[in-house]
mmCIF file of C-alpha atoms in Angstrom:
data_model
loop_
_atom_site.group_PDB
_atom_site.id
_atom_site.type_symbol
_atom_site.label_atom_id
_atom_site.label_comp_id
_atom_site.label_asym_id
_atom_site.label_seq_id
_atom_site.Cartn_x
_atom_site.Cartn_y
_atom_site.Cartn_z
ATOM 1 C CA MET A 1 0.000 0.000 0.000
ATOM 2 C CA THR A 2 1.267 3.473 -0.830
ATOM 3 C CA SER A 3 -0.152 6.817 0.263
ATOM 4 C CA ASN A 4 0.330 10.476 -0.583
ATOM 5 C CA GLU A 5 -2.546 11.637 1.609
ATOM 6 C CA PRO A 6 -1.771 14.253 4.257
ATOM 7 C CA PRO A 7 -2.007 13.019 7.854
ATOM 8 C CA ARG A 8 -5.462 13.290 9.401
ATOM 9 C CA ALA A 9 -5.830 15.141 12.684
ATOM 10 C CA PRO A 10 -7.411 13.067 15.475
ATOM 11 C CA HIS A 11 -11.182 13.587 15.825
ATOM 12 C CA ALA A 12 -11.148 16.109 12.958
ATOM 13 C CA GLY A 13 -13.051 16.137 9.705
ATOM 14 C CA PRO A 14 -15.945 14.052 8.476
ATOM 15 C CA VAL A 15 -16.954 10.663 9.829
ATOM 16 C CA TYR A 16 -16.816 8.633 6.646
ATOM 17 C CA ASP A 17 -14.167 7.094 4.439
ATOM 18 C CA VAL A 18 -14.241 6.145 0.758
ATOM 19 C CA VAL A 19 -13.120 3.092 -1.174
ATOM 20 C CA VAL A 20 -12.990 3.547 -4.964
ATOM 21 C CA LEU A 21 -12.594 0.413 -7.056
ATOM 22 C CA ALA A 22 -10.541 1.407 -10.099
ATOM 23 C CA GLY A 23 -8.576 -1.675 -11.077
ATOM 24 C CA GLY A 24 -10.956 -3.511 -13.410
ATOM 25 C CA ALA A 25 -9.964 -4.817 -16.832
ATOM 26 C CA ALA A 26 -12.483 -2.646 -18.791
ATOM 27 C CA ARG A 27 -13.035 -5.430 -21.325
ATOM 28 C CA ARG A 28 -16.078 -3.701 -22.872
ATOM 29 C CA LEU A 29 -13.818 -0.727 -23.582
ATOM 30 C CA GLY A 30 -11.287 -2.926 -25.309
ATOM 31 C CA GLY A 31 -8.980 -2.895 -22.307
ATOM 32 C CA ALA A 32 -8.696 0.912 -22.292
ATOM 33 C CA ASP A 33 -7.598 2.738 -19.145
ATOM 34 C CA LYS A 34 -11.165 3.488 -18.061
ATOM 35 C CA PRO A 35 -10.389 5.549 -14.919
ATOM 36 C CA GLY A 36 -8.239 7.796 -17.104
ATOM 37 C CA VAL A 37 -10.828 8.323 -19.855
ATOM 38 C CA ARG A 38 -11.805 11.987 -19.909
ATOM 39 C CA VAL A 39 -15.348 13.275 -19.752
ATOM 40 C CA GLY A 40 -15.719 17.031 -19.706
ATOM 41 C CA GLY A 41 -11.950 17.405 -19.759
ATOM 42 C CA ARG A 42 -11.477 15.440 -16.514
ATOM 43 C CA ALA A 43 -10.524 11.831 -15.938
ATOM 44 C CA LEU A 44 -13.430 9.703 -14.742
ATOM 45 C CA LEU A 45 -11.526 8.836 -11.569
ATOM 46 C CA ASP A 46 -10.938 12.516 -10.778
ATOM 47 C CA ARG A 47 -14.630 13.243 -11.256
ATOM 48 C CA VAL A 48 -15.472 10.560 -8.677
ATOM 49 C CA LEU A 49 -12.825 11.818 -6.260
ATOM 50 C CA ALA A 50 -14.244 15.335 -6.467
ATOM 51 C CA ALA A 51 -17.619 14.079 -5.237
ATOM 52 C CA CYS A 52 -16.167 12.820 -1.960
ATOM 53 C CA ALA A 53 -13.467 15.399 -1.278
ATOM 54 C CA ASP A 54 -14.485 15.807 2.383
ATOM 55 C CA ALA A 55 -13.901 12.156 3.277
ATOM 56 C CA GLY A 56 -11.538 11.314 6.082
ATOM 57 C CA THR A 57 -9.557 8.742 4.087
ATOM 58 C CA THR A 58 -9.951 8.023 0.386
ATOM 59 C CA VAL A 59 -8.621 4.664 -0.746
ATOM 60 C CA VAL A 60 -8.313 3.875 -4.451
ATOM 61 C CA VAL A 61 -7.834 0.194 -5.196
ATOM 62 C CA ALA A 62 -5.671 0.225 -8.317
ATOM 63 C CA ASP A 63 -2.111 0.774 -9.397
ATOM 64 C CA PRO A 64 -0.992 4.320 -8.427
ATOM 65 C CA ARG A 65 -1.466 7.109 -10.980
ATOM 66 C CA PRO A 66 -1.568 10.917 -10.917
ATOM 67 C CA THR A 67 -4.836 12.197 -9.431
ATOM 68 C CA ALA A 68 -6.337 15.622 -8.846
ATOM 69 C CA ARG A 69 -6.165 15.190 -5.072
ATOM 70 C CA PRO A 70 -4.150 12.994 -2.709
ATOM 71 C CA VAL A 71 -5.414 9.459 -2.028
ATOM 72 C CA THR A 72 -4.266 6.247 -0.393
ATOM 73 C CA TRP A 73 -3.459 3.461 -2.859
ATOM 74 C CA ALA A 74 -4.170 -0.214 -2.247
ATOM 75 C CA ARG A 75 -4.260 -3.375 -4.371
ATOM 76 C CA GLU A 76 -5.902 -6.764 -3.977
ATOM 77 C CA ASP A 77 -3.628 -9.808 -4.043
ATOM 78 C CA PRO A 78 -3.455 -11.068 -6.681
ATOM 79 C CA PRO A 79 -4.356 -8.040 -8.820
ATOM 80 C CA GLY A 80 -7.501 -8.548 -10.843
ATOM 81 C CA GLY A 81 -9.107 -10.685 -8.143
ATOM 82 C CA GLY A 82 -12.523 -9.105 -8.577
ATOM 83 C CA PRO A 83 -14.633 -6.562 -6.705
ATOM 84 C CA LEU A 84 -14.905 -8.400 -3.369
ATOM 85 C CA ALA A 85 -11.164 -8.909 -3.115
ATOM 86 C CA ALA A 86 -10.604 -5.268 -4.108
ATOM 87 C CA LEU A 87 -13.140 -4.025 -1.567
ATOM 88 C CA ASP A 88 -11.514 -6.074 1.174
ATOM 89 C CA ALA A 89 -8.109 -4.636 0.279
ATOM 90 C CA GLY A 90 -9.470 -1.096 0.403
ATOM 91 C CA LEU A 91 -11.338 -1.533 3.680
ATOM 92 C CA ARG A 92 -8.106 -2.507 5.405
ATOM 93 C CA HIS A 93 -7.059 1.153 5.229
ATOM 94 C CA THR A 94 -10.286 2.688 6.551
ATOM 95 C CA THR A 95 -11.255 3.512 10.133
ATOM 96 C CA ALA A 96 -14.551 5.416 9.915
ATOM 97 C CA ARG A 97 -17.881 3.906 10.908
ATOM 98 C CA TYR A 98 -19.336 4.613 7.455
ATOM 99 C CA VAL A 99 -17.755 4.044 4.075
ATOM 100 C CA LEU A 100 -18.721 5.084 0.581
ATOM 101 C CA VAL A 101 -17.991 2.361 -1.953
ATOM 102 C CA LEU A 102 -17.736 3.685 -5.487
ATOM 103 C CA SER A 103 -16.658 2.573 -8.923
ATOM 104 C CA ALA A 104 -14.303 4.819 -10.859
ATOM 105 C CA ASP A 105 -16.575 5.332 -13.867
ATOM 106 C CA LEU A 106 -19.380 7.576 -12.565
ATOM 107 C CA PRO A 107 -19.334 10.818 -14.585
ATOM 108 C CA PHE A 108 -22.373 12.389 -12.891
ATOM 109 C CA LEU A 109 -21.620 11.615 -9.264
ATOM 110 C CA HIS A 110 -21.737 14.779 -7.148
ATOM 111 C CA GLU A 111 -21.228 15.789 -3.534
ATOM 112 C CA GLY A 112 -24.996 15.901 -3.093
ATOM 113 C CA THR A 113 -25.213 12.220 -3.995
ATOM 114 C CA ALA A 114 -22.657 11.293 -1.352
ATOM 115 C CA ARG A 115 -24.469 13.398 1.254
ATOM 116 C CA THR A 116 -27.805 11.761 0.429
ATOM 117 C CA LEU A 117 -26.422 8.238 0.731
ATOM 118 C CA LEU A 118 -24.718 8.987 4.043
ATOM 119 C CA THR A 119 -27.721 10.811 5.502
ATOM 120 C CA VAL A 120 -30.100 7.959 4.680
ATOM 121 C CA LEU A 121 -27.627 5.477 6.132
ATOM 122 C CA ARG A 122 -27.034 7.419 9.352
ATOM 123 C CA THR A 123 -30.731 8.003 10.003
ATOM 124 C CA GLY A 124 -31.836 4.434 9.261
ATOM 125 C CA ALA A 125 -31.105 0.963 10.513
ATOM 126 C CA ALA A 126 -29.963 -0.715 7.274
ATOM 127 C CA ASP A 127 -26.480 -2.087 6.651
ATOM 128 C CA GLY A 128 -26.159 -0.012 3.503
ATOM 129 C CA VAL A 129 -27.829 2.426 1.113
ATOM 130 C CA LEU A 130 -27.322 2.069 -2.632
ATOM 131 C CA LEU A 131 -28.565 3.777 -5.764
ATOM 132 C CA THR A 132 -30.713 2.107 -8.381
ATOM 133 C CA ASP A 133 -30.373 2.970 -12.064
ATOM 134 C CA ALA A 134 -32.918 3.960 -14.704
ATOM 135 C CA ASP A 135 -34.018 0.315 -15.050
ATOM 136 C CA GLY A 136 -34.377 -0.181 -11.301
ATOM 137 C CA ARG A 137 -31.229 -2.292 -10.997
ATOM 138 C CA ASP A 138 -29.109 -2.154 -7.853
ATOM 139 C CA GLN A 139 -25.797 -0.311 -8.121
ATOM 140 C CA PRO A 140 -23.783 -1.608 -5.147
ATOM 141 C CA LEU A 141 -20.738 0.398 -6.251
ATOM 142 C CA VAL A 142 -22.602 3.663 -5.747
ATOM 143 C CA ALA A 143 -23.413 3.120 -2.120
ATOM 144 C CA ALA A 144 -22.753 3.881 1.535
ATOM 145 C CA TYR A 145 -22.304 1.079 4.042
ATOM 146 C CA ARG A 146 -21.735 0.549 7.721
ATOM 147 C CA THR A 147 -18.104 -0.501 7.818
ATOM 148 C CA PRO A 148 -18.564 -3.172 10.537
ATOM 149 C CA SER A 149 -21.293 -4.829 8.441
ATOM 150 C CA LEU A 150 -18.978 -5.054 5.434
ATOM 151 C CA ARG A 151 -16.105 -6.424 7.495
ATOM 152 C CA HIS A 152 -18.326 -9.041 9.108
ATOM 153 C CA GLU A 153 -19.761 -10.350 5.839
ATOM 154 C CA LEU A 154 -16.424 -10.298 4.022
ATOM 155 C CA ALA A 155 -14.886 -12.308 6.855
ATOM 156 C CA ALA A 156 -17.768 -14.810 6.650
ATOM 157 C CA LEU A 157 -17.321 -15.191 2.883
ATOM 158 C CA THR A 158 -13.579 -15.662 3.291
ATOM 159 C CA LYS A 159 -14.156 -18.374 5.893
ATOM 160 C CA GLU A 160 -16.718 -20.087 3.658
ATOM 161 C CA HIS A 161 -14.781 -19.973 0.379
ATOM 162 C CA GLY A 162 -11.180 -19.753 1.553
ATOM 163 C CA ALA A 163 -10.634 -16.520 -0.372
ATOM 164 C CA LEU A 164 -12.579 -13.671 -1.963
ATOM 165 C CA THR A 165 -10.849 -13.880 -5.330
ATOM 166 C CA GLY A 166 -13.326 -14.313 -8.161
ATOM 167 C CA LEU A 167 -16.459 -14.088 -6.019
ATOM 168 C CA PRO A 168 -19.251 -11.884 -7.427
ATOM 169 C CA LEU A 169 -20.359 -8.793 -5.545
ATOM 170 C CA ARG A 170 -23.881 -10.154 -5.107
ATOM 171 C CA ARG A 171 -22.520 -12.712 -2.619
ATOM 172 C CA LEU A 172 -21.919 -9.762 -0.319
ATOM 173 C CA THR A 173 -24.993 -7.650 -1.024
ATOM 174 C CA ALA A 174 -27.347 -10.636 -0.683
ATOM 175 C CA ALA A 175 -26.287 -10.957 2.947
ATOM 176 C CA LEU A 176 -26.879 -7.277 3.794
ATOM 177 C CA ASP A 177 -30.008 -5.330 4.704
ATOM 178 C CA LEU A 178 -30.033 -2.594 2.048
ATOM 179 C CA THR A 179 -32.046 0.567 1.428
ATOM 180 C CA ARG A 180 -32.462 1.655 -2.186
ATOM 181 C CA VAL A 181 -32.544 5.211 -3.539
ATOM 182 C CA PRO A 182 -33.523 5.717 -7.215
ATOM 183 C CA ASP A 183 -31.154 8.021 -9.104
ATOM 184 C CA PRO A 184 -30.783 7.305 -12.844
ATOM 185 C CA VAL A 185 -28.280 10.141 -13.348
ATOM 186 C CA ALA A 186 -25.785 9.704 -10.507
ATOM 187 C CA SER A 187 -25.858 5.916 -10.973
ATOM 188 C CA PHE A 188 -24.979 6.156 -14.678
ATOM 189 C CA ASP A 189 -21.687 4.344 -15.266
ATOM 190 C CA CYS A 190 -19.482 4.115 -18.338
ATOM 191 C CA ASP A 191 -19.025 0.509 -19.384
ATOM 192 C CA THR A 192 -18.855 1.067 -23.162
ATOM 193 C CA TRP A 193 -17.681 3.722 -25.593
ATOM 194 C CA ASP A 194 -21.344 4.497 -26.281
ATOM 195 C CA ASP A 195 -21.731 5.279 -22.580
ATOM 196 C CA ILE A 196 -18.701 7.574 -22.773
ATOM 197 C CA ALA A 197 -20.198 9.374 -25.781
ATOM 198 C CA THR A 198 -23.525 9.784 -23.969
ATOM 199 C CA ALA A 199 -21.808 11.262 -20.919
ATOM 200 C CA ARG A 200 -19.731 13.659 -23.003
ATOM 201 C CA ALA A 201 -22.813 14.847 -24.870
ATOM 202 C CA ARG A 202 -24.886 15.354 -21.731
ATOM 203 C CA ILE A 203 -22.452 17.653 -19.960
ATOM 204 C CA ARG A 204 -22.489 19.943 -23.001
ATOM 205 C CA GLU A 205 -26.244 20.407 -22.790
ATOM 206 C CA HIS A 206 -27.296 23.945 -21.990
ATOM 207 C CA GLY A 207 -28.530 23.142 -18.504
ATOM 208 C CA HIS A 208 -25.280 21.494 -17.412
ATOM 209 C CA VAL A 209 -22.374 22.958 -19.325
ATOM 210 C CA LEU A 210 -21.631 25.976 -17.121
ATOM 211 C CA ASP A 211 -21.573 24.029 -13.850
ATOM 212 C CA GLU A 212 -19.505 21.297 -15.477
ATOM 213 C CA TRP A 213 -17.028 23.823 -16.859
ATOM 214 C CA ILE A 214 -16.619 25.636 -13.534
ATOM 215 C CA SER A 215 -16.092 22.319 -11.739
ATOM 216 C CA ALA A 216 -13.519 21.264 -14.332
ATOM 217 C CA VAL A 217 -11.601 24.546 -14.069
ATOM 218 C CA LYS A 218 -11.532 24.440 -10.267
ATOM 219 C CA ASP A 219 -10.319 20.845 -10.414
ATOM 220 C CA GLU A 220 -7.632 21.701 -12.961
ATOM 221 C CA LEU A 221 -6.392 24.687 -10.936
ATOM 222 C CA GLY A 222 -6.628 22.980 -7.576
ATOM 223 C CA ILE A 223 -9.219 25.451 -6.271
ATOM 224 C CA ASP A 224 -11.744 24.440 -3.622
ATOM 225 C CA LEU A 225 -13.963 27.520 -3.537
ATOM 226 C CA ASP A 226 -17.701 27.984 -3.851
ATOM 227 C CA VAL A 227 -18.667 31.392 -5.235
ATOM 228 C CA ASP A 228 -21.838 32.935 -6.593
ATOM 229 C CA THR A 229 -21.330 32.498 -10.335
ATOM 230 C CA GLY A 230 -24.384 34.689 -10.956
ATOM 231 C CA VAL A 231 -22.602 37.644 -9.360
ATOM 232 C CA LEU A 232 -19.541 37.137 -11.541
ATOM 233 C CA LEU A 233 -21.651 36.770 -14.686
ATOM 234 C CA ASP A 234 -23.538 39.959 -13.850
ATOM 235 C CA LEU A 235 -20.232 41.737 -13.298
ATOM 236 C CA ALA A 236 -18.914 40.525 -16.661
ATOM 237 C CA ARG A 237 -22.105 41.750 -18.343
ATOM 238 C CA ASP A 238 -21.896 45.180 -16.682
ATOM 239 C CA ALA A 239 -18.246 45.586 -17.608
ATOM 240 C CA ALA A 240 -18.895 44.557 -21.206
ATOM 241 C CA HIS A 241 -21.879 46.881 -21.641
ATOM 242 C CA GLY A 242 -20.684 49.813 -19.556
ATOM 243 C CA VAL A 243 -17.036 49.893 -20.605
ATOM 244 C CA ALA A 244 -16.079 47.633 -23.525
ATOM 245 C CA ARG A 245 -16.488 43.961 -24.364
ATOM 246 C CA PRO A 246 -12.873 43.002 -23.527
ATOM 247 C CA ALA A 247 -13.380 44.531 -20.085
ATOM 248 C CA ALA A 248 -15.515 41.522 -19.066
ATOM 249 C CA PRO A 249 -12.818 38.812 -18.808
ATOM 250 C CA LEU A 250 -10.167 41.258 -17.621
ATOM 251 C CA THR A 251 -12.401 42.599 -14.846
ATOM 252 C CA THR A 252 -13.333 39.159 -13.564
ATOM 253 C CA PHE A 253 -9.658 38.197 -13.564
ATOM 254 C CA LEU A 254 -8.804 41.294 -11.512
ATOM 255 C CA VAL A 255 -11.638 40.535 -9.106
ATOM 256 C CA GLY A 256 -10.224 37.071 -8.569
ATOM 257 C CA TYR A 257 -6.752 38.470 -8.000
ATOM 258 C CA ALA A 258 -8.054 41.063 -5.540
ATOM 259 C CA ALA A 259 -10.009 38.392 -3.677
ATOM 260 C CA ALA A 260 -6.882 36.261 -3.386
ATOM 261 C CA GLN A 261 -4.921 39.242 -2.076
ATOM 262 C CA ALA A 262 -7.650 39.749 0.533
ATOM 263 C CA GLY A 263 -7.307 36.194 1.771
ATOM 264 C CA GLY A 264 -9.638 34.411 -0.612
ATOM 265 C CA GLY A 265 -12.997 32.867 0.158
ATOM 266 C CA PRO A 266 -16.523 33.573 -1.111
ATOM 267 C CA GLU A 267 -16.823 36.755 0.960
ATOM 268 C CA ALA A 268 -13.696 38.240 -0.576
ATOM 269 C CA VAL A 269 -14.919 37.427 -4.081
ATOM 270 C CA ALA A 270 -18.325 38.970 -3.330
ATOM 271 C CA GLU A 271 -16.803 42.179 -1.948
ATOM 272 C CA ALA A 272 -14.394 42.599 -4.871
ATOM 273 C CA SER A 273 -17.243 41.923 -7.301
ATOM 274 C CA ARG A 274 -19.434 44.525 -5.588
ATOM 275 C CA LYS A 275 -16.747 47.191 -5.878
ATOM 276 C CA ALA A 276 -16.012 46.410 -9.528
ATOM 277 C CA ALA A 277 -19.716 46.337 -10.426
ATOM 278 C CA ALA A 278 -20.253 49.722 -8.778
ATOM 279 C CA LEU A 279 -17.321 51.121 -10.733
ATOM 280 C CA ALA A 280 -18.707 49.750 -14.004
ATOM 281 C CA LEU A 281 -22.074 51.371 -13.211
ATOM 282 C CA ARG A 282 -20.437 54.742 -12.483
ATOM 283 C CA TRP A 283 -18.463 54.419 -15.701
ATOM 284 C CA ALA A 284 -21.617 53.750 -17.715
ATOM 285 C CA GLU A 285 -23.589 56.540 -16.023
ATOM 286 C CA GLU A 286 -20.809 59.011 -16.741
ATOM 287 C CA ALA A 287 -20.764 58.048 -20.407
ATOM 288 C CA ASP A 288 -24.558 58.302 -20.617
ATOM 289 C CA GLY A 289 -24.464 61.717 -18.960
ATOM 290 C CA ASP A 290 -21.904 63.055 -21.415
ATOM 291 C CA THR A 291 -23.942 61.814 -24.367
ATOM 292 C CA ALA A 292 -27.172 63.361 -23.094
ATOM 293 C CA ALA A 293 -25.556 66.729 -22.397
ATOM 294 C CA ALA A 294 -24.018 67.146 -25.851
ATOM 295 C CA PRO A 295 -25.892 68.744 -28.787
ATOM 296 C CA GLY A 296 -27.384 66.102 -31.068
ATOM 297 C CA GLY A 297 -26.647 63.366 -28.536
ATOM 298 C CA ALA A 298 -22.873 63.404 -29.159
ATOM 299 C CA PRO A 299 -20.360 64.369 -26.464
ATOM 300 C CA ASP A 300 -19.288 68.030 -26.739
ATOM 301 C CA THR A 301 -15.514 68.137 -26.405
ATOM 302 C CA ARG A 302 -15.009 71.890 -27.115
ATOM 303 C CA PRO A 303 -12.739 73.564 -24.518
ATOM 304 C CA ASP A 304 -15.359 76.282 -23.836
ATOM 305 C CA ALA A 305 -18.357 73.946 -23.752
ATOM 306 C CA GLY A 306 -20.764 74.770 -20.899
#
């Protein structure tokens, strides 16, 4: 096992861990490196990791690779031993009472999905909570479980069969009391190239593209900051209309720089945006006033005007 995760402070942070299974053979993709396939400019694995960024420990069961955020790496022995063996290998590096178990090919998984699964689990009595897809099928690799329940059943299966290698995942889930939550979007996984094409097309739809782009940029730049994008868009519009079109991107850049200088955070962005928007309004009002005061609607620039 290798790790490049920062040390976790005792009793700090969230009360769940994550195990991401990312070491499959991807036969239906012709053996392609599925976790590294990009959707919306980001690797599928990175998209999954972004949805559970507040976990205490994130374990990825696969050979190590560059990722957008630090994780702990683990591998089943022998490699390619199947999902139960991989899950067991990942669980060995977790300590939290609850664990998210995820596949690495979920392009539409979001933080809200993780919160829903964990909330339903914490407030109920079931061993686990999993999503069901558009056809009503269970998706046990988009789920939250009570860690002791998983350990107990995996130990029982190991005792019964001698090893977990090659055993199907349903041997585990059949022994657990599970709650099901329908979610055809978050449960969508990419098993084929047609699935990849569908995912890539969906994030470019009008209702999704802006959020997807902002998430991708923040991931690429290593920024973990929630800001009011409406405020920034309004500022860009005011700068473009009140000053000149190129002022829009330059002004928003300067707002970001000023916010960083002020210590960063949503409040700093909002305050810098407010100041810049007020300036753009004054600029526009001044130009409108000059136009209205001049004969024929044109500014009067004569030295003795007025």
